[in-house]
Coordinates of C-alpha atoms and ligand atoms in Angstrom, one line a residue:
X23 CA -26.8 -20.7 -135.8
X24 CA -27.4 -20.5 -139.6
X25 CA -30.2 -18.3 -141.3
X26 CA -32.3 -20.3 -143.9
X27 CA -34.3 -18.2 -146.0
X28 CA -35.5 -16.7 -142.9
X29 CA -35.7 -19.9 -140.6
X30 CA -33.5 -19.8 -137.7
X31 CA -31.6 -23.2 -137.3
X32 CA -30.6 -23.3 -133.7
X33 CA -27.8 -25.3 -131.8
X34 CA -27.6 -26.3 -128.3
X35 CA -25.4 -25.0 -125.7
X36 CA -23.4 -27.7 -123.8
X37 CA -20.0 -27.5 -122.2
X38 CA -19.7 -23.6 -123.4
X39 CA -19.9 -24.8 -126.7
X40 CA -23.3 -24.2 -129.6
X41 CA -23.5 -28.1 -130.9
X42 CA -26.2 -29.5 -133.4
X43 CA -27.8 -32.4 -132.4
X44 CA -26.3 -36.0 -132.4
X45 CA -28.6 -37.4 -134.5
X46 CA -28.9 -33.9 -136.6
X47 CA -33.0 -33.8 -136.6
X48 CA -35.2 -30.8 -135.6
X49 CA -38.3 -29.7 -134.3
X50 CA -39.6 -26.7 -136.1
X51 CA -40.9 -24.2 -134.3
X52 CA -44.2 -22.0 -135.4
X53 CA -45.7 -18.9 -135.0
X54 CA -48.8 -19.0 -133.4
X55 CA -49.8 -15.3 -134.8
X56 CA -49.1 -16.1 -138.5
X57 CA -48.8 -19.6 -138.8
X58 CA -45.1 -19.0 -140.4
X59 CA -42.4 -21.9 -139.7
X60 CA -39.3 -19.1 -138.0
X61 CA -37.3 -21.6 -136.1
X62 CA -35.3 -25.5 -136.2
X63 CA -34.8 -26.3 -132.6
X64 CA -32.6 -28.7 -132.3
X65 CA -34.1 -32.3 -131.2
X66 CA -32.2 -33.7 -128.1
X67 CA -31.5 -37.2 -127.8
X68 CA -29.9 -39.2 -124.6
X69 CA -26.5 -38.9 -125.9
X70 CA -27.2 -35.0 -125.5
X71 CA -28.3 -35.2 -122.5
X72 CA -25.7 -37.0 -120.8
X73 CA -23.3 -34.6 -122.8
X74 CA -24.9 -32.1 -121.0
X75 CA -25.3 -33.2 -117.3
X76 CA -21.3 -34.4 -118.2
X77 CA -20.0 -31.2 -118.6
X78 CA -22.3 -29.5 -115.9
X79 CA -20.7 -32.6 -113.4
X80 CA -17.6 -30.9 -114.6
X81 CA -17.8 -27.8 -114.0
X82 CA -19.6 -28.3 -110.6
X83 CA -16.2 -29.9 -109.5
X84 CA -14.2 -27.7 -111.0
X85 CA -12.1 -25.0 -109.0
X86 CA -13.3 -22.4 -112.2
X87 CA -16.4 -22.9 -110.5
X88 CA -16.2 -24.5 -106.8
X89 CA -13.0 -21.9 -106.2
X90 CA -15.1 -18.8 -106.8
X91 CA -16.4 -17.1 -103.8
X92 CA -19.5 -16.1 -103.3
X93 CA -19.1 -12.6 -103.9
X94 CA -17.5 -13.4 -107.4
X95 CA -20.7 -15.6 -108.1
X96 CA -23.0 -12.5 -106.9
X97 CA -20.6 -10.2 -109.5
X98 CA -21.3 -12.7 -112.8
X99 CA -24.7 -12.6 -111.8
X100 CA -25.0 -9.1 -111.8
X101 CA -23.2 -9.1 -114.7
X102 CA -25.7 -11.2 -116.5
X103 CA -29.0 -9.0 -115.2
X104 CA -27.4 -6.1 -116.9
X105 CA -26.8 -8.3 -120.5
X106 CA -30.0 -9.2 -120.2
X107 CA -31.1 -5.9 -119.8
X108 CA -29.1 -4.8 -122.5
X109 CA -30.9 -7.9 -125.0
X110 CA -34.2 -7.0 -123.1
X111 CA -35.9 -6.0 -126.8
X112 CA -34.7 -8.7 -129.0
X113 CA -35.4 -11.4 -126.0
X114 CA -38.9 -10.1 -125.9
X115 CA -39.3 -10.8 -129.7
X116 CA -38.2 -13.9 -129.9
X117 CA -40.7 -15.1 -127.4
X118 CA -43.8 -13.6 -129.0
X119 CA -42.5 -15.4 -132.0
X120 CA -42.6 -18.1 -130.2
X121 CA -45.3 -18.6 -128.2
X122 CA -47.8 -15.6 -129.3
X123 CA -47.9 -13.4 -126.2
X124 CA -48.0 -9.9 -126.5
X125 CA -45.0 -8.2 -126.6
X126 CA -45.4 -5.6 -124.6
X127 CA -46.0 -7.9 -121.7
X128 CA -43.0 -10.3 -123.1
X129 CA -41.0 -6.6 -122.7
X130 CA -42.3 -6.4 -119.3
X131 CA -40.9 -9.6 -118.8
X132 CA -37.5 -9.2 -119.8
X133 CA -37.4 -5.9 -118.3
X134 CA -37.9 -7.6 -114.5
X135 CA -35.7 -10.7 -115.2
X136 CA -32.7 -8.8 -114.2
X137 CA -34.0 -7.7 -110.4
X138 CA -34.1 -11.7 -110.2
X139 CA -30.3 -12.2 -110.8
X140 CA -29.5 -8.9 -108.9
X141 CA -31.6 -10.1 -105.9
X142 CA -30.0 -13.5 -105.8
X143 CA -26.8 -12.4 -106.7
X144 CA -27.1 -10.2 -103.5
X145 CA -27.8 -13.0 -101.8
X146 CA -25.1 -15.4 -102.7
X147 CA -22.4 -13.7 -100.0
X148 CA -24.7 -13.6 -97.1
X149 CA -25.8 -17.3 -97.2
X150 CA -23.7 -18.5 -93.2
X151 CA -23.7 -21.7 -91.5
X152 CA -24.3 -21.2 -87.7
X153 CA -22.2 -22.9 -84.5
X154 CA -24.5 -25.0 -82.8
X155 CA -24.2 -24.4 -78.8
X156 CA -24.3 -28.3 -77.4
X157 CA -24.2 -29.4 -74.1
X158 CA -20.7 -30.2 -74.1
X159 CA -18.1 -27.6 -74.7
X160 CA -14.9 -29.1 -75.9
X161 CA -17.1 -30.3 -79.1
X162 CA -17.4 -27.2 -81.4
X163 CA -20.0 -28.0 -83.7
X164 CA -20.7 -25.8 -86.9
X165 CA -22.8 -26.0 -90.1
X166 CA -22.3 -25.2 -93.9
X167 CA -24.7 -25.1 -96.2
X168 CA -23.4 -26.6 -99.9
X169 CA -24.5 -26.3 -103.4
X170 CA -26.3 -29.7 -104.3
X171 CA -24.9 -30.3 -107.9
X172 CA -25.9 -30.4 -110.8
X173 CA -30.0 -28.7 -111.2
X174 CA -32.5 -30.0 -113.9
X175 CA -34.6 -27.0 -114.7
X176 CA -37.7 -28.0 -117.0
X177 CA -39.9 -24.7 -118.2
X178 CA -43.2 -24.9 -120.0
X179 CA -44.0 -22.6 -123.2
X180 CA -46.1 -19.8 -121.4
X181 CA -43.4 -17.6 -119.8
X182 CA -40.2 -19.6 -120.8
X183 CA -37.2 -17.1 -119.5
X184 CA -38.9 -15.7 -116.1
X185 CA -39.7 -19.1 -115.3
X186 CA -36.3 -20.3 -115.9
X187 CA -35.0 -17.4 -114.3
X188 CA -36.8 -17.9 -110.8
X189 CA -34.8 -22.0 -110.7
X190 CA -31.7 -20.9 -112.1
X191 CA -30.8 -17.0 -110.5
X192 CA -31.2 -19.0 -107.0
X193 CA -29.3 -22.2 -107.9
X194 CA -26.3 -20.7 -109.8
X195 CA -26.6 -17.9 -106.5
X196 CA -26.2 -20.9 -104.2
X197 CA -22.9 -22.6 -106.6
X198 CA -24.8 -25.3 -108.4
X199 CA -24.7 -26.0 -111.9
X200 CA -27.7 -26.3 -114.9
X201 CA -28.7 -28.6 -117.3
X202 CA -32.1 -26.6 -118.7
X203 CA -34.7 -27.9 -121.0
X204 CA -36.9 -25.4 -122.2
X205 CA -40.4 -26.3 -124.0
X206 CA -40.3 -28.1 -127.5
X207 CA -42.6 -25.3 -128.5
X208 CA -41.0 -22.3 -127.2
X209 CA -36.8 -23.3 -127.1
X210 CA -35.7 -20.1 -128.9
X211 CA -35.5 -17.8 -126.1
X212 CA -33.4 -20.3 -123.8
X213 CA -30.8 -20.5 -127.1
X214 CA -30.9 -17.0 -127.3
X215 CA -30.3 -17.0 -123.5
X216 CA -27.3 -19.0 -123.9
X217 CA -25.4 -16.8 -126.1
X218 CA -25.9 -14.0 -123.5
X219 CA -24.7 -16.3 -120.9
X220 CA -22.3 -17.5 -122.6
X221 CA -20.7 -14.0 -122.9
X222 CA -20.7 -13.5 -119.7
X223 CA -17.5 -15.5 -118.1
X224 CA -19.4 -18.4 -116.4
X225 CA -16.7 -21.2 -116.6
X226 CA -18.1 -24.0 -119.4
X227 CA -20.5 -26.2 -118.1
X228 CA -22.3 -23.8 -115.7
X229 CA -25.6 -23.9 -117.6
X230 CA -26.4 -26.5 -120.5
X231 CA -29.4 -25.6 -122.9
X232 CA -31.0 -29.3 -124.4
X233 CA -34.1 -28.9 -126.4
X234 CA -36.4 -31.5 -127.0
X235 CA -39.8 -33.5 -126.3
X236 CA -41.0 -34.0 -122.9
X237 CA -41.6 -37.3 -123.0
X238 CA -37.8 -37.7 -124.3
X239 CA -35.4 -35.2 -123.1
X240 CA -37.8 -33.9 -120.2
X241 CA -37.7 -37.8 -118.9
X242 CA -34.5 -38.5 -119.3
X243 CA -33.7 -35.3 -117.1
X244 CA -35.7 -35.6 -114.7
X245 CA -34.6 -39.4 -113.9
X246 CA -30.8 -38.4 -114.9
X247 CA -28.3 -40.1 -112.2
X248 CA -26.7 -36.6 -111.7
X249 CA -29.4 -34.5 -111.3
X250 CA -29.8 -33.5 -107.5
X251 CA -32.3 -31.6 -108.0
X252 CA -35.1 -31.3 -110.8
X253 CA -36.6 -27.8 -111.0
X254 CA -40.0 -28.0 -113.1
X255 CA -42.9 -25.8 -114.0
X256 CA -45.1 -27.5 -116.1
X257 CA -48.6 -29.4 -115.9
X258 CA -49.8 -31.0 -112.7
X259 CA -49.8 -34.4 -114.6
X260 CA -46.7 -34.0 -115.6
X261 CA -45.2 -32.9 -112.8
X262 CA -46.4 -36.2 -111.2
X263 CA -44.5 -37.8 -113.6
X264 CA -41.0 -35.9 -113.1
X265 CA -41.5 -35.9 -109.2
X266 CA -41.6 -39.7 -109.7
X267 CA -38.1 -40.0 -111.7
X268 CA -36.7 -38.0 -109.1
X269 CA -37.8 -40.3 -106.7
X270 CA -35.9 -43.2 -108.7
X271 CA -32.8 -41.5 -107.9
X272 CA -33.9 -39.4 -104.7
X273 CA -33.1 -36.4 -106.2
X274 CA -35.2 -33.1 -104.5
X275 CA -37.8 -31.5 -106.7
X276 CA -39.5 -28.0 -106.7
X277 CA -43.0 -28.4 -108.5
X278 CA -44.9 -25.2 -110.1
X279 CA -48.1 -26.5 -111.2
X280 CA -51.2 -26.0 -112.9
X281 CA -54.4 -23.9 -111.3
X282 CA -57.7 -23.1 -111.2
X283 CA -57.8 -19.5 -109.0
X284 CA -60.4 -18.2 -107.7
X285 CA -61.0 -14.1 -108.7
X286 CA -63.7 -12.9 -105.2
X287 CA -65.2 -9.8 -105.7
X288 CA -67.0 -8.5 -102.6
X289 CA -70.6 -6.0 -102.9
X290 CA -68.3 -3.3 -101.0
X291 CA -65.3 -3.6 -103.4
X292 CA -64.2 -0.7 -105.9
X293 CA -65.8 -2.2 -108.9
X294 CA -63.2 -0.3 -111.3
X295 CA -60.5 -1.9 -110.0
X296 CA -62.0 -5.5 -109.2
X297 CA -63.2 -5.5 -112.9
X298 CA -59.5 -4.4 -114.0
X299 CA -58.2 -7.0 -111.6
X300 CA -61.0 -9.5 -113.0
X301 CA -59.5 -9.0 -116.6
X302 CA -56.3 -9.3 -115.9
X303 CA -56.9 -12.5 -114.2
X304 CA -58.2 -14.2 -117.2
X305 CA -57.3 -12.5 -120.4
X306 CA -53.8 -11.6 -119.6
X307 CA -51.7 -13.3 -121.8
X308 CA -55.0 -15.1 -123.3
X309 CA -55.5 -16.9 -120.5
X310 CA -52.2 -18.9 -120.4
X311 CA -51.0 -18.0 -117.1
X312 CA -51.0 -20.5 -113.9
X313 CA -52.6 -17.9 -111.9
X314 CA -55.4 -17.4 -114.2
X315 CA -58.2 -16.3 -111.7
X316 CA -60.4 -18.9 -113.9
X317 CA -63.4 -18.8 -111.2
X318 CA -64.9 -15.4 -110.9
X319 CA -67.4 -15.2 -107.6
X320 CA -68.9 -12.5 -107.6
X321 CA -71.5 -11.2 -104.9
X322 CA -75.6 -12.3 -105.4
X323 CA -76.2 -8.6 -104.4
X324 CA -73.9 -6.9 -107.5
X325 CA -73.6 -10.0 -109.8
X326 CA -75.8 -8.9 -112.3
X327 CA -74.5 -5.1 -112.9
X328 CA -70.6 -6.4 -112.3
X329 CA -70.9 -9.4 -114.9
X330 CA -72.7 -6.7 -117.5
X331 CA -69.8 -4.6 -116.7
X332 CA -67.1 -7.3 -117.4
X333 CA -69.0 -8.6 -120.4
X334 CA -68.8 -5.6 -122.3
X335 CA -65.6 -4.8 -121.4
X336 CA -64.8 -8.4 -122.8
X337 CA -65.9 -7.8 -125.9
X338 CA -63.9 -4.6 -126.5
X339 CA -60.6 -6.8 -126.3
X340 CA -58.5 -6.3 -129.3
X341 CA -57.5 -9.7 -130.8
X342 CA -54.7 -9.2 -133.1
X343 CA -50.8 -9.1 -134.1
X344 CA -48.7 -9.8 -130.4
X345 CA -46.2 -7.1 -131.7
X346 CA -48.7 -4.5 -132.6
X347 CA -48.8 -2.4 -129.5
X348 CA -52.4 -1.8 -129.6
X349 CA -53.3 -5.6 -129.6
X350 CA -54.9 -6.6 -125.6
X351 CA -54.8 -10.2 -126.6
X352 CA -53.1 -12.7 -129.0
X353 CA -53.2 -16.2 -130.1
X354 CA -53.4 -19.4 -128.1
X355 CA -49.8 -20.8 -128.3
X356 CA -50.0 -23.7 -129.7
X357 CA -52.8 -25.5 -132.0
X358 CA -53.2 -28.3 -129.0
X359 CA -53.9 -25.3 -126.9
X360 CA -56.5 -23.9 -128.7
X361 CA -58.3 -27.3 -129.5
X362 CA -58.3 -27.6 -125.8
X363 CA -60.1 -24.4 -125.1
X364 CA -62.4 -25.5 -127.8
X365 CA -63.2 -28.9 -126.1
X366 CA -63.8 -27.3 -122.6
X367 CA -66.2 -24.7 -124.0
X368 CA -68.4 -27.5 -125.5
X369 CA -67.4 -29.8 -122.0
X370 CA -68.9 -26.6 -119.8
X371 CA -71.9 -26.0 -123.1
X372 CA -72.7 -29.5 -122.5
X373 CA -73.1 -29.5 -118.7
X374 CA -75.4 -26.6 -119.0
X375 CA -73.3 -23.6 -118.5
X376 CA -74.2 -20.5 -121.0
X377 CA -71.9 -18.5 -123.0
X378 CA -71.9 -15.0 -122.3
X379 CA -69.5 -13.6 -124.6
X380 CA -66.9 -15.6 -126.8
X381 CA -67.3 -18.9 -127.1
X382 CA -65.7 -19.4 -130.5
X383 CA -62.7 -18.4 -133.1
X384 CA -63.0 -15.3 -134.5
X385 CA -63.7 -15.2 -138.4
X386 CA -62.2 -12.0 -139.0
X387 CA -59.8 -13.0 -142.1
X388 CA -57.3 -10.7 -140.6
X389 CA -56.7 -13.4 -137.9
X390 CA -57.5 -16.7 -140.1
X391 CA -53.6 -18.0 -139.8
X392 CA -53.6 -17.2 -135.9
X393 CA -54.5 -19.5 -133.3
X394 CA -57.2 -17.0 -131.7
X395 CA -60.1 -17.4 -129.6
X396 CA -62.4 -14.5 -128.3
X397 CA -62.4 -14.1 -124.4
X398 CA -64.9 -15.9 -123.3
X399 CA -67.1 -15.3 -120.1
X400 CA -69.4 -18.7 -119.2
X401 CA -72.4 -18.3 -116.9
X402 CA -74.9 -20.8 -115.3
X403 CA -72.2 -22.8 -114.0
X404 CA -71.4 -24.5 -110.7
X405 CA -68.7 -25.3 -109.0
X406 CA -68.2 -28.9 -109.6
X407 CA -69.0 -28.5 -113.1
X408 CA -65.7 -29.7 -115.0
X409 CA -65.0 -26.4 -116.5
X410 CA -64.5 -25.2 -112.9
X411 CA -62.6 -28.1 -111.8
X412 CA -59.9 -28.9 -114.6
X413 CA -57.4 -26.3 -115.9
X414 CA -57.9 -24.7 -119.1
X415 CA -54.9 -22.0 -119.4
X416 CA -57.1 -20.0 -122.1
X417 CA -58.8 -17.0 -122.1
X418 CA -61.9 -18.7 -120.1
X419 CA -63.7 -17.4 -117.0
X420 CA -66.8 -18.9 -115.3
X421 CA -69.0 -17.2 -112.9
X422 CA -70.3 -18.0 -109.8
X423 CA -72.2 -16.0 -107.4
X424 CA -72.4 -16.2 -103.8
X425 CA -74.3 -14.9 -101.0
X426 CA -71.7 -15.3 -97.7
X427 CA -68.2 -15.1 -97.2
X428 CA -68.5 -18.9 -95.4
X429 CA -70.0 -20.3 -98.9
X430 CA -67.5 -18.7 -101.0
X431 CA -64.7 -19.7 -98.7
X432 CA -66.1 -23.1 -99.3
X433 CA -66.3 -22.9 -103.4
X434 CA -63.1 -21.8 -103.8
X435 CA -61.1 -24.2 -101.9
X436 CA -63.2 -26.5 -103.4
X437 CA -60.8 -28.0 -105.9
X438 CA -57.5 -30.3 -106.0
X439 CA -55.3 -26.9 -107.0
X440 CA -54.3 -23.9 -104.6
X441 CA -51.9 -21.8 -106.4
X442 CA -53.3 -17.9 -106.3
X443 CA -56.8 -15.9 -105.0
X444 CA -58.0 -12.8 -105.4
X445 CA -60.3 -10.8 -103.2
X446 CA -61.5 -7.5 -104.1
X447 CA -63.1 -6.0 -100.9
X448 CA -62.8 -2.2 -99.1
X449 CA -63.5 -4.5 -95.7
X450 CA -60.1 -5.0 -94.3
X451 CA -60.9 -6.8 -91.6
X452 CA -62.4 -9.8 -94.1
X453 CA -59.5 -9.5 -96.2
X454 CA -57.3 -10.8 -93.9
X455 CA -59.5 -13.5 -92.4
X456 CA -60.2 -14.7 -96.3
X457 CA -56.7 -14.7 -96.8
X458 CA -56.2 -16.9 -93.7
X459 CA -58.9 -19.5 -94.9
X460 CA -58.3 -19.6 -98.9
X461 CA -56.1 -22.3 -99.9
X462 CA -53.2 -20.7 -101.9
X463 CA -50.0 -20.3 -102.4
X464 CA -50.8 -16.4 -103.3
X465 CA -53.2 -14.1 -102.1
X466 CA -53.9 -10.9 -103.5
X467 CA -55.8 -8.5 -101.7
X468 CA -57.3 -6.2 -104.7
X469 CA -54.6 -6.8 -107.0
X470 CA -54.1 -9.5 -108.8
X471 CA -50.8 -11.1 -111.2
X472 CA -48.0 -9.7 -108.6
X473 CA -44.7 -10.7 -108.4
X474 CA -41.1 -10.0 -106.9
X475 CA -37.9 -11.4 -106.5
X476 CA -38.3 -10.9 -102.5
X477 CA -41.6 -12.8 -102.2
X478 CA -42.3 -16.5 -102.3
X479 CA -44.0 -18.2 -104.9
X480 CA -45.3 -21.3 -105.3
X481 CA -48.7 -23.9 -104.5
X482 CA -50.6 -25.1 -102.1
X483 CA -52.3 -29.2 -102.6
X484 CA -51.5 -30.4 -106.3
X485 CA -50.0 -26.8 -107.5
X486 CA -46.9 -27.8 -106.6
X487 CA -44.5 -28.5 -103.6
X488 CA -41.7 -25.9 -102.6
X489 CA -41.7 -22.4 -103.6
X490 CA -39.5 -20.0 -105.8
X491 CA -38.2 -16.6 -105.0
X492 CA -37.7 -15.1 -101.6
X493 CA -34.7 -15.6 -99.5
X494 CA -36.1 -19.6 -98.8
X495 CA -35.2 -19.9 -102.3
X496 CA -31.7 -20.3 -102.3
X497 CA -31.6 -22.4 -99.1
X498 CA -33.9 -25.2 -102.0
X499 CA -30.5 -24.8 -103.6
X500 CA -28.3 -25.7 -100.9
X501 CA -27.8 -28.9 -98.4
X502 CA -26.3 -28.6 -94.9
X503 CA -23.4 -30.0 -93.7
X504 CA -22.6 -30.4 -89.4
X505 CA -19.1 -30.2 -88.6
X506 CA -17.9 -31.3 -85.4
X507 CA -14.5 -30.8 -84.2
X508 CA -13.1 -32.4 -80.9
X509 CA -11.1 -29.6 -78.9
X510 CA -10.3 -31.6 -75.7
X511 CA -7.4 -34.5 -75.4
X512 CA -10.6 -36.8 -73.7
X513 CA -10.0 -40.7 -75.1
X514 CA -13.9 -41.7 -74.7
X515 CA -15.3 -45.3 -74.6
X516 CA -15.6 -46.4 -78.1
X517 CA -18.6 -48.4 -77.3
X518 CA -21.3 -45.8 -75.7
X519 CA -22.6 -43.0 -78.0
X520 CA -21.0 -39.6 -78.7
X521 CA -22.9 -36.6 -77.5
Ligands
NAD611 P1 -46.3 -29.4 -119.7 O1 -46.4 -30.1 -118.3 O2 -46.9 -30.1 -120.8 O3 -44.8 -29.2 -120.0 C1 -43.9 -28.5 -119.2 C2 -42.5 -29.0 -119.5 O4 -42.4 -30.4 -119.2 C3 -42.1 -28.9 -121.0 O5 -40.7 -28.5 -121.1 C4 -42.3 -30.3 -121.5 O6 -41.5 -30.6 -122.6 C5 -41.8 -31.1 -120.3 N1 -42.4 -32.5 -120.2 C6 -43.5 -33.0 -120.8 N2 -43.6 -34.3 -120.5 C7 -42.6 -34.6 -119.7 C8 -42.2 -35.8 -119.1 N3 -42.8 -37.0 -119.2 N4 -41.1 -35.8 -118.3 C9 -40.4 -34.6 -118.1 N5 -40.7 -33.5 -118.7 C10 -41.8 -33.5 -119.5 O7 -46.8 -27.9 -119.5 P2 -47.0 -26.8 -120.6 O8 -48.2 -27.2 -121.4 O9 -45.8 -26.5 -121.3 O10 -47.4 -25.5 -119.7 C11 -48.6 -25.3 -119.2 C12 -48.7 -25.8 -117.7 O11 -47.7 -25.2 -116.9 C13 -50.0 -25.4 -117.1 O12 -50.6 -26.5 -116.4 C14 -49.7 -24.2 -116.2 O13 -50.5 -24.1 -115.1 C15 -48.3 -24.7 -115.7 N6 -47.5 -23.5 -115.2 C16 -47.3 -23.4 -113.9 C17 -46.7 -22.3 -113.4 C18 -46.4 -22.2 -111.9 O14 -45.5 -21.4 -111.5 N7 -47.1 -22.9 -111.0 C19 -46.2 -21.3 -114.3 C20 -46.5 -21.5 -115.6 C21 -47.1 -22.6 -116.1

C-alpha cells in the first residue's frame, strides 16, 4: 500500500498475496465528515475475480487447508479474534473514515468482532455426523457434514467488518474458503482486515479481498461457477438480483436485507427507557442501520406527552465530527444516501405527513463539507403512506398512534419487510403474545439494537432468507454427506431396491 500525500492507495488480497488491479484503475474513496478524498480502492475487474475464486478453489483442496482438523481451525480463529482485538482502534478509524459513523460505536464494533471468531472457533470441533439406526442392521449408515467450498461474502457500507464477520467466522469455522467483496464505498477496512488475516497463518487462498462496483465485481461473484454459496447483506433489490445469479449456478444464498421495523411503545411502558430505546432505533448510527425501528407507534392514550418527549430530545442530538467523542450523530455516508433521505422527506411532505423536528441539512458552517442531515421525526402519517412502506436507512422516524394491541399488530406487519420489533411494555403477559404475532426476525422486548454471537439473526418475508449467528450458522456452512457401509457377506438381487 503506498501513501500519496496522504491518500492511501490500496491493493487487494488474493492468493496471500496484496496485488493492484489488472487493469490498474481505482475508485477513490471519500470522507463523508469532511469531504476529503483519503483512499484509492482498487477497482476489480473479471480477471480479479476469477484470480480470486482460483486461488480460494486452491486452497479449499489443499491439505494446508482440508488436512487441518477442526480444532486447529478453532486455534487460527482464536488467533485472529485476539489480532483483531489487538488492531481494534486503528480498525475502528478506518471505518469512520470511511463511511462517517461514529467512532465510538465503530470501537464498539471492533471490540465485539472477536467473541464472533471465538464463538465459532469454539464451535468448529463439536460440529458430528450421527449413525442413522435403519431397519436393517448389517447396513451401518452414518453422516458427515462437509464444508461447501468456496463462499462469496458481499457486505454493504453501513457496518462493513461485523457484517462480514457474521458470513465468514462461521464459514472458515465449518472449513470453507472466501472470496469477499466489500462495498465500493467502504473497502478500506476489509484491506485493512486482510493484512491482519494475513498475519495470522491461514494457508494462501483462505480469504480473498476484491473491491469493486456492485454491478461489476458483486455480479460476477455472485454468478461465479465456484461459488457454493453467496453470503450477502445488502439492499432487498439487490439481493433479488444476487439470489438470482446463484440460481444460474444453484449455488445456496443467505440474504440480510433491508427493513422497515416497527419501535411499539405501550401506555404502561417505562417511558425513560422506551424513549432511549426509541432513539436508538432511529438515530443510531444516523439512521443507517437495517434494524432501524423507522415506524414509531406509540399509544393514542400517551402519544402526545411521549412524542413531545422524543421531539426535544431529538433536537438536542449533537451533529458533528464521527471521531469527536462528544458527537451523537454524524454524516449520511454517502452523497446518494443523503439525497435519498432528502427525496423521502419531500415524498412523506408531499403525501401530507408533517415535520416535527429536522427535515433538512443543517447550515451550521461547521458541518458545510459533511453529508449531515438533522434527525428528523415526521407526524401525520399513515401507514401506507410511502415513507412508512419503503426503506430509508437515515435518521427518519414516523409516527403512528394506536389505540389496541389487535390494530397495531396489524400496522406493523403491515409491510413487505420483517427484520426487527420493538415493544416497550411492563405487561409481560402482552409481550410475549406480541412477540408471537409480529412478523420478525428479531424481537426485542424493551430493548432494542441487541446482538450476540449465540443468537440467530436474520429476516422474515423480503428481509432476507437464512439467518446468521447462532449454532444453525455453521450448519449454512456445511452440506451432509450419508455413508453406508455393507457389513454382511448377503449377494442381493440387483434388480429390487436397496433398503
Ligand atoms: P446495496 O444492496 O446497494 O449493496 C450491498 C452490496 O452489494 C455492496 O457490496 C454492493 O457493491 C453490492 N452490489 C450492488 N449491486 C450488486 C449486484 N448487481 N450484484 C451483486 N452485488 C451487488 O446496499 P448498501 O446500500 O450497501 O447497504 C444498505 C442496505 O443494506 C440497506 O437496504 C440495509 O437495510 C441493508 N442491510 C441489511 C442488513 C441485515 O443484516 N439485514 C445489515 C446491514 C445493511
Amino acid at each position: 500500500m503506498e501513501n500519496n500525500n496522504g491518500v492511501k492507495r490500496y491493493q487487494m488480497y488474493i492468493g496471500g498475496q496484496f496485488i493492484d488491479p489488472h487493469d490498474d484503475s481505482y475508485i477513490e474513496s471519500v470522507n463523508p465528515a469532511s469531504g476529503e478524498l483519503w483512499a484509492l480502492i482498487p477497482k476489480g475487474e473479471k480477471e480479479d475475480v476469477d484470480r480470486a475464486f482460483q486461488a480460494a478453489r486452491q486452497c479449499f483442496e489443499s491439505d494446508e487447508w482440508r488436512g487441518i482438523s477442526p480444532t486447529q481451525r478453532g486455534k487460527l480463529l482464536r488467533k485472529l479474534a485476539q489480532a483483531i482485538a489487538d488492531q481494534a482502534e486503528h480498525l475502528a478509524r478506518m471505518e469512520t473514515q470511511d463511511n462517517g459513523k461514529l467512532y465510538r460505536e465503530m470501537l464498539a464494533q471492533m471490540k465485539i468482532i472477536p467473541a464472533w471468531y471465538e464463538y465459532f472457533a469454539g464451535l468448529a470441533d463439536k460440529v458430528e455426523g450421527s449413525v442413522i439406526p435403519l431397519d436393517r442392521q448389517s447396513v451401518f449408515n452414518y453422516t458427515l457434514r462437509e464444508p461447501l467450498g468456496v463462499i462469496a461474502c458481499i457486505t454493504p457500507w453501513n457496518s462493513p467488518l461485523l457484517l462480514a464477520t457474521w458470513k465468514m467466522a462461521p464459514a472458515l469455522a465449518a472449513g470453507n474458503t472466501i472470496v469477499l467483496k466489500p462495498s465500493e464505498f467502504t473497502s478500506a477496512s476489509s484491506l485493512e482486515f486482510a493484512k491482519i488475516f494475513d498475519e495470522v497463518g491461514f494457508p494462501p487462498g483462505t480469504l480473498n479481498v476484491v473491491t469493486g462496483y456492485g454491478h461489476t465485481v458483486g455480479d460476477l461473484i455472485s454468478k461465479h461457477p465456484m461459488a457454493s454459496k453467496v453470503a450477502f447483506t445488502g439492499g432487498t433489490e439487490t439481493g433479488r438480483k444476487v439470489a438470482m445469479n446463484a440460481a444460474s449456478h444453484l449455488a445456496s444464498v443467505t440474504l440480510e436485507l433491508g427493513g422497515k421495523s416497527p419501535n411499539i411503545v405501550f401506555a404502561d411502558a417505562d417511558l425513560d427507557a422506551a424513549e432511549a430505546g426509541v432513539i436508538a432505533g432511529i438515530f443510531a448510527a444516523s439512521g443507517q442501520t437495517c434494524i432501524a425501528g423507522s415506524r414509531l407507534f406509540v399509544e393514542s392514550s400517551i402519544a402526545d406527552r411521549f412524542i413531545t418527549r422524543l421531539a426535544n430530545r431529538a433536537k438536542e442530538i449533537r451533529l458533528g465530527d464521527p471521531m469527536q467523542p462528544d458527537t451523537q450523530m454524524g454524516p449520511a455516508a454517502t452523497p446518494g444516501q443523503l439525497k435519498k433521505i432528502e427525496e423521502y422527506v419531500d415524498i412523506a411532505k408531499n403525501e401530507g405527513a408533517r415535520v416535527l423536528v429536522g427535515g433538512e441539512r443543517p447550515s451550521h458552517p461547521e458541518l458545510a463539507n459533511g453529508l449531515y442531515y438533522y434527525p428528523t421525526i415526521l407526524t401525520d402519517v399513515n401507514n401506507s403512506m410511502r415513507i412508512c412502506q419503503e426503506e430509508v436507512f437515515g435518521p427518519v422516524l414516523s409516527v403512528i398512534p394506536f389505540d389496541s394491541e389487535e390494530e397495531v399488530v396489524k400496522m406493523a406487519n403491515d409491510t413487505e419487510f420483517g427484520l426487527g420489533a420493538g415493544i416497550w411494555t411492563n405487561d409481560l403477559k402482552r409481550s410475549h403474545r406480541m412477540a408471537r404475532v409480529l412478523e420478525a426476525g428479531t424481537v426485542w422486548i424493551n430493548t432494542y439494537r441487541a446482538s450476540a454471537p449465540n443468537s440467530p439473526f436474520g429476516g422474515y418475508k423480503n428481509s432476507g432468507i437464512g439467518r446468521e449467528s447462532g449454532l444453525e450458522a455453521i450448519y449454512d456452512f456445511m452440506q451432509t454427506k450419508s455413508v453406508w457401509v455393507e457389513l454382511s457377506d448377503e449377494i442381493r438381487d440387483p434388480f429390487s431396491i436397496r433398503t
